[in-house]
Structures are given as structure tokens and as C-alpha cells.
Short mmCIF file of N, CA and C in Angstrom, two decimals:
data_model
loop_
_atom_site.label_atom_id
_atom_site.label_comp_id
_atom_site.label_asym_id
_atom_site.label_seq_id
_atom_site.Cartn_x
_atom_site.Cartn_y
_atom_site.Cartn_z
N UNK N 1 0.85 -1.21 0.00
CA UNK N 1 0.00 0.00 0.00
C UNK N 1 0.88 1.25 0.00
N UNK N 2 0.58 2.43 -0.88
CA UNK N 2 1.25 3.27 -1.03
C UNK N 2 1.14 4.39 0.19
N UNK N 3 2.33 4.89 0.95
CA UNK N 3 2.28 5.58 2.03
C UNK N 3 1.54 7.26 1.42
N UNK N 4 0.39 7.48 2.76
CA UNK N 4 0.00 9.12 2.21
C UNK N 4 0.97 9.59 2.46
N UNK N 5 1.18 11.08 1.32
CA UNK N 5 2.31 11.82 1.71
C UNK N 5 1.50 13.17 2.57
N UNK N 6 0.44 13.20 2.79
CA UNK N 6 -0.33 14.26 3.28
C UNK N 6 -0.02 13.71 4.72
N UNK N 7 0.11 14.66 5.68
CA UNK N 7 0.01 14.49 7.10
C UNK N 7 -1.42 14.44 7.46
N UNK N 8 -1.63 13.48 8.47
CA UNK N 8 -2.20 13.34 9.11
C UNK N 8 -2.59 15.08 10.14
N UNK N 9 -4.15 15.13 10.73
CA UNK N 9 -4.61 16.48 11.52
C UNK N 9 -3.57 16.59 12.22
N UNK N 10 -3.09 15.56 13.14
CA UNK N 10 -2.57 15.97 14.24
C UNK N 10 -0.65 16.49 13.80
N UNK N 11 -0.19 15.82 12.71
CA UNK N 11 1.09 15.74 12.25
C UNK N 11 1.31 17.74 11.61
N UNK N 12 -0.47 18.13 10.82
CA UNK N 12 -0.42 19.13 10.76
C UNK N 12 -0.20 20.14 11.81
N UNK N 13 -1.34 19.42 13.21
CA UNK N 13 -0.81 20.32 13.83
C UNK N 13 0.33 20.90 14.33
N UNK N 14 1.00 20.13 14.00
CA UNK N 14 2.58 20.46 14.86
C UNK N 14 3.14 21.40 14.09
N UNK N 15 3.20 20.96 12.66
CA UNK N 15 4.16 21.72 11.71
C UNK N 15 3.18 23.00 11.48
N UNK N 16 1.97 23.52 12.29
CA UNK N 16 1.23 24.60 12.26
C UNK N 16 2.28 25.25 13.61
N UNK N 17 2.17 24.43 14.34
CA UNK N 17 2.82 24.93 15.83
C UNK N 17 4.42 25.46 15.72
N UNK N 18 4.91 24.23 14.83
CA UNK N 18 6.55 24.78 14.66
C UNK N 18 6.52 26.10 13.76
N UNK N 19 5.77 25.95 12.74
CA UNK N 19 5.83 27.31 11.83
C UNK N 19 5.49 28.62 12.90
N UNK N 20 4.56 28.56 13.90
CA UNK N 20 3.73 30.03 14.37
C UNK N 20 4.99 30.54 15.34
N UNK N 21 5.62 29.28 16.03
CA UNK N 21 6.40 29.08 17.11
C UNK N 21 8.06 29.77 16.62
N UNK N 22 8.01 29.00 15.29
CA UNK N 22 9.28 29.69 14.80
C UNK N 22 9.32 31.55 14.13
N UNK N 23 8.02 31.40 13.72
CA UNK N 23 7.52 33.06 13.48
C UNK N 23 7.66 33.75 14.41
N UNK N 24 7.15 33.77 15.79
CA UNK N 24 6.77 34.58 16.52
C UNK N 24 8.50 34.83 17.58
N UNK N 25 9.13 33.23 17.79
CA UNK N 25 10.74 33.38 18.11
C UNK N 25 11.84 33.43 17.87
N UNK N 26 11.81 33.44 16.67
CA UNK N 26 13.00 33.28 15.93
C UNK N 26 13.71 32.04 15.64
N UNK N 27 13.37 30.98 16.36
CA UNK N 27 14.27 29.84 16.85
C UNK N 27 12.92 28.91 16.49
N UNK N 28 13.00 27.53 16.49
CA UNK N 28 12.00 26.99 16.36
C UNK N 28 11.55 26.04 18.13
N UNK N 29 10.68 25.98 17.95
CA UNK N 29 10.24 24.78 19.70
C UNK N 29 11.09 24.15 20.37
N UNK N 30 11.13 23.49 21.63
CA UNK N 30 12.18 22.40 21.70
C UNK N 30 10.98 21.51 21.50
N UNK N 31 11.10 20.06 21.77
CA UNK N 31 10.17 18.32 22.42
C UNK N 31 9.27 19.13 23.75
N UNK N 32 10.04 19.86 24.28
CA UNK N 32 8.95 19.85 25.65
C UNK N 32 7.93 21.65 24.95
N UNK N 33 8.58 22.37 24.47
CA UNK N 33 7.45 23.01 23.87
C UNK N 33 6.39 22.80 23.49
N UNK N 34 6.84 21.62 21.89
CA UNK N 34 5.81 21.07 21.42
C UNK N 34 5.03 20.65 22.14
N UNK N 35 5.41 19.81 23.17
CA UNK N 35 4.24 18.80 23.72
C UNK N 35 3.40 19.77 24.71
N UNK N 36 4.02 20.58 25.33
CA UNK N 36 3.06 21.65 25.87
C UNK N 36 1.95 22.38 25.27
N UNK N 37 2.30 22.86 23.88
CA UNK N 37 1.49 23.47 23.36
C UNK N 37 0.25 22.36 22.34
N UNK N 38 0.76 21.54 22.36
CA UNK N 38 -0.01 20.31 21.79
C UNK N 38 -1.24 19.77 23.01
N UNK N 39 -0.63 20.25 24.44
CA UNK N 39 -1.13 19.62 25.43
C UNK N 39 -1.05 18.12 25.14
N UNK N 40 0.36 17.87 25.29
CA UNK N 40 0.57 16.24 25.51
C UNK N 40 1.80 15.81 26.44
N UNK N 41 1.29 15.47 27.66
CA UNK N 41 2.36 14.72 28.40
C UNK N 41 3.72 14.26 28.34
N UNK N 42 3.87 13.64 27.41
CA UNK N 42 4.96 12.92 26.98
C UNK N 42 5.53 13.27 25.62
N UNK N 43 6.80 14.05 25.56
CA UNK N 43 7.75 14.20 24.27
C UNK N 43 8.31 13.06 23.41
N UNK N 44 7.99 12.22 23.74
CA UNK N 44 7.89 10.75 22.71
C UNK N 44 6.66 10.86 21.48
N UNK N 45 5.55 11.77 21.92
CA UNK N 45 4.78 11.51 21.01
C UNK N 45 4.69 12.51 20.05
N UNK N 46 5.61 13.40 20.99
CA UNK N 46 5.82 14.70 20.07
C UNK N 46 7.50 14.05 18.53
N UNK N 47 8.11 13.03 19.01
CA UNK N 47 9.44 12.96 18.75
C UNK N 47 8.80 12.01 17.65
N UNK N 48 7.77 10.82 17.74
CA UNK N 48 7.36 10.06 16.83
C UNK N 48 6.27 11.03 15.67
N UNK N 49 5.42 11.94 16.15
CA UNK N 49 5.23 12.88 14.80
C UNK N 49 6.17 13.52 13.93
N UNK N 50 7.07 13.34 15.01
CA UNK N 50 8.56 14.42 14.16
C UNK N 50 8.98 13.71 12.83
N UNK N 51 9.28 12.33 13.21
CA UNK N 51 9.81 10.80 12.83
C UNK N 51 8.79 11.07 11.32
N UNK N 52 7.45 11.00 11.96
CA UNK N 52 6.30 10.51 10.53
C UNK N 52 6.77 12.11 9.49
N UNK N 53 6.60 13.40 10.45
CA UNK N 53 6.72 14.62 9.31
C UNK N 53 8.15 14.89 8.20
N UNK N 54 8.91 13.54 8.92
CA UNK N 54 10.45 13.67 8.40
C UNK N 54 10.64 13.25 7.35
N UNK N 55 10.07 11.71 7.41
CA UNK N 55 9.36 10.66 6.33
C UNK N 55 8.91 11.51 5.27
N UNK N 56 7.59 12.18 5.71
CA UNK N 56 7.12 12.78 4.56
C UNK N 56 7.56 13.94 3.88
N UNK N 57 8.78 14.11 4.00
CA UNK N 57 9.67 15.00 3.73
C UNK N 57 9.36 16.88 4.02
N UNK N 58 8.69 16.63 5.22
CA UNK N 58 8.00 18.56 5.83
C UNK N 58 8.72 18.79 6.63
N UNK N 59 9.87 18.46 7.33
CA UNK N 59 10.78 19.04 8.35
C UNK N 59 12.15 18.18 8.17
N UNK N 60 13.19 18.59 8.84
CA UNK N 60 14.30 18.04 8.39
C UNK N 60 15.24 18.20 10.17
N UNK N 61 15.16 16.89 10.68
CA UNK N 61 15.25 17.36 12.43
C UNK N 61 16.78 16.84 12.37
N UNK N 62 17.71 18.13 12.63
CA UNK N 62 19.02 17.56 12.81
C UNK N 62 19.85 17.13 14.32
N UNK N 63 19.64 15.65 14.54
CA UNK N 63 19.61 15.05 15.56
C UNK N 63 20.86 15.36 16.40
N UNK N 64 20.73 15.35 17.47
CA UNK N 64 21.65 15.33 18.97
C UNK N 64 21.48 17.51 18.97
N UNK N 65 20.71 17.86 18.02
CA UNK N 65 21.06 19.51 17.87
C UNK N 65 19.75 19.99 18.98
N UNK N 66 20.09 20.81 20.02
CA UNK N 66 18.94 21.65 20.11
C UNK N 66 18.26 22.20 19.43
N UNK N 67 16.77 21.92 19.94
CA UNK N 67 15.87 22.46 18.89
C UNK N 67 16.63 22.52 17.27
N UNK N 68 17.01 21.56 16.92
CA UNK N 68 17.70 21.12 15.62
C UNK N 68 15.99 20.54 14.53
N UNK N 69 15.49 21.67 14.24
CA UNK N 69 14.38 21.27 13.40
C UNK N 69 14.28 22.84 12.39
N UNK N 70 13.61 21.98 11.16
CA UNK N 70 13.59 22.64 10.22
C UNK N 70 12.26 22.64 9.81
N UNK N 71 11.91 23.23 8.83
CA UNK N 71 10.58 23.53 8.02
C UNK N 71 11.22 23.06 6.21
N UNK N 72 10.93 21.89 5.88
CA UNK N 72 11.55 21.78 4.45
C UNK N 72 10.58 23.24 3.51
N UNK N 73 11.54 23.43 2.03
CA UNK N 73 10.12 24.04 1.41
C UNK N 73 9.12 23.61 0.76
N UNK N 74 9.31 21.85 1.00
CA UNK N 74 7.74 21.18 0.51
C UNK N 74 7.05 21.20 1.96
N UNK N 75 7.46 21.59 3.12
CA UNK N 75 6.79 21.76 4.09
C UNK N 75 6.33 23.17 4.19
N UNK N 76 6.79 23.75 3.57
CA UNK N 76 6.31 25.49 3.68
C UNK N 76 5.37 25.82 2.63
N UNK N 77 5.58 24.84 1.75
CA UNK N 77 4.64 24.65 0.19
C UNK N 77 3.23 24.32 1.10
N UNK N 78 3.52 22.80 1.74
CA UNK N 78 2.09 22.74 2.17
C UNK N 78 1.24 23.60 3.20
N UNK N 79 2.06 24.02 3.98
CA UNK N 79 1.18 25.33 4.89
C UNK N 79 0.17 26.48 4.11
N UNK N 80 1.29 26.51 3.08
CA UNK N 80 0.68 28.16 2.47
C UNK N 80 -0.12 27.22 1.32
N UNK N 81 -0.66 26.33 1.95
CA UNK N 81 -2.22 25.55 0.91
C UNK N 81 -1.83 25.70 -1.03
#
């Protein structure tokens, strides 16, 4: 079965959250941002949306980096609809 390349609501929401988050600070979220503003407990579930938005080629998370996350521009393509 062929994988969607469309995110999932909730996968949007994040990359809605990293985009407003990186607008408004200059810097983008850390794991415990996200999951705050997601209202979710645990940064695992924030780290496995990361995982699926990476896949689908909308962010580009450069690992062991603080707040090491990106916005690809097929991820900036899909925001601006």
C-alpha cells in the first residue's frame, strides 16, 4: 500500500505549531514546547510525529542539535495551501 504523503490532523498540527512558534521566536520549539502546546504529556509523542513529518519530507530534524528542526520548502509549500 502506497504511504500518504499528506500528514495526518494531528502531524499538521505540529508543523502549524513549529511554523507560528518559529515566526513569533525566531528559533523553532524544543520536544517539551511542542508537547506543551499540543497539550501532551509525553515528548515521545511529540518525537514520533517528528519521525512521521520527516518521512514525509515537511521538516528536516538535525539530531543530537537543540531544537535542531527545520521547516523543508515542501513543508512550507504545504502550509501556504
Amino acid at each position: 500500500q502506497m504511504s500518504n504523503p499528506d500528514p495526518t490532523s494531528r502531524q499538521r498540527e505540529l508543523l502549524v505549531v513549529i511554523s507560528k512558534f518559529a515566526e513569533q521566536n525566531g528559533y523553532p520549539p524544543s520536544l517539551r514546547e511542542m508537547a506543551d502546546i499540543l497539550g501532551l504529556a509525553s515528548t515521545n509523542a511529540v518525537h514520533d510525529l517528528l519521525v512521521l513529518l520527516e518521512k514525509k519530507g515537511l521538516v528536516t530534524v538535525i539530531k543530537k542539535v537543540s531544537r535542531g528542526l527545520r521547516i523543508t520548502e515542501a513543508g512550507k509549500a504545504y502550509l501556504n495551501g
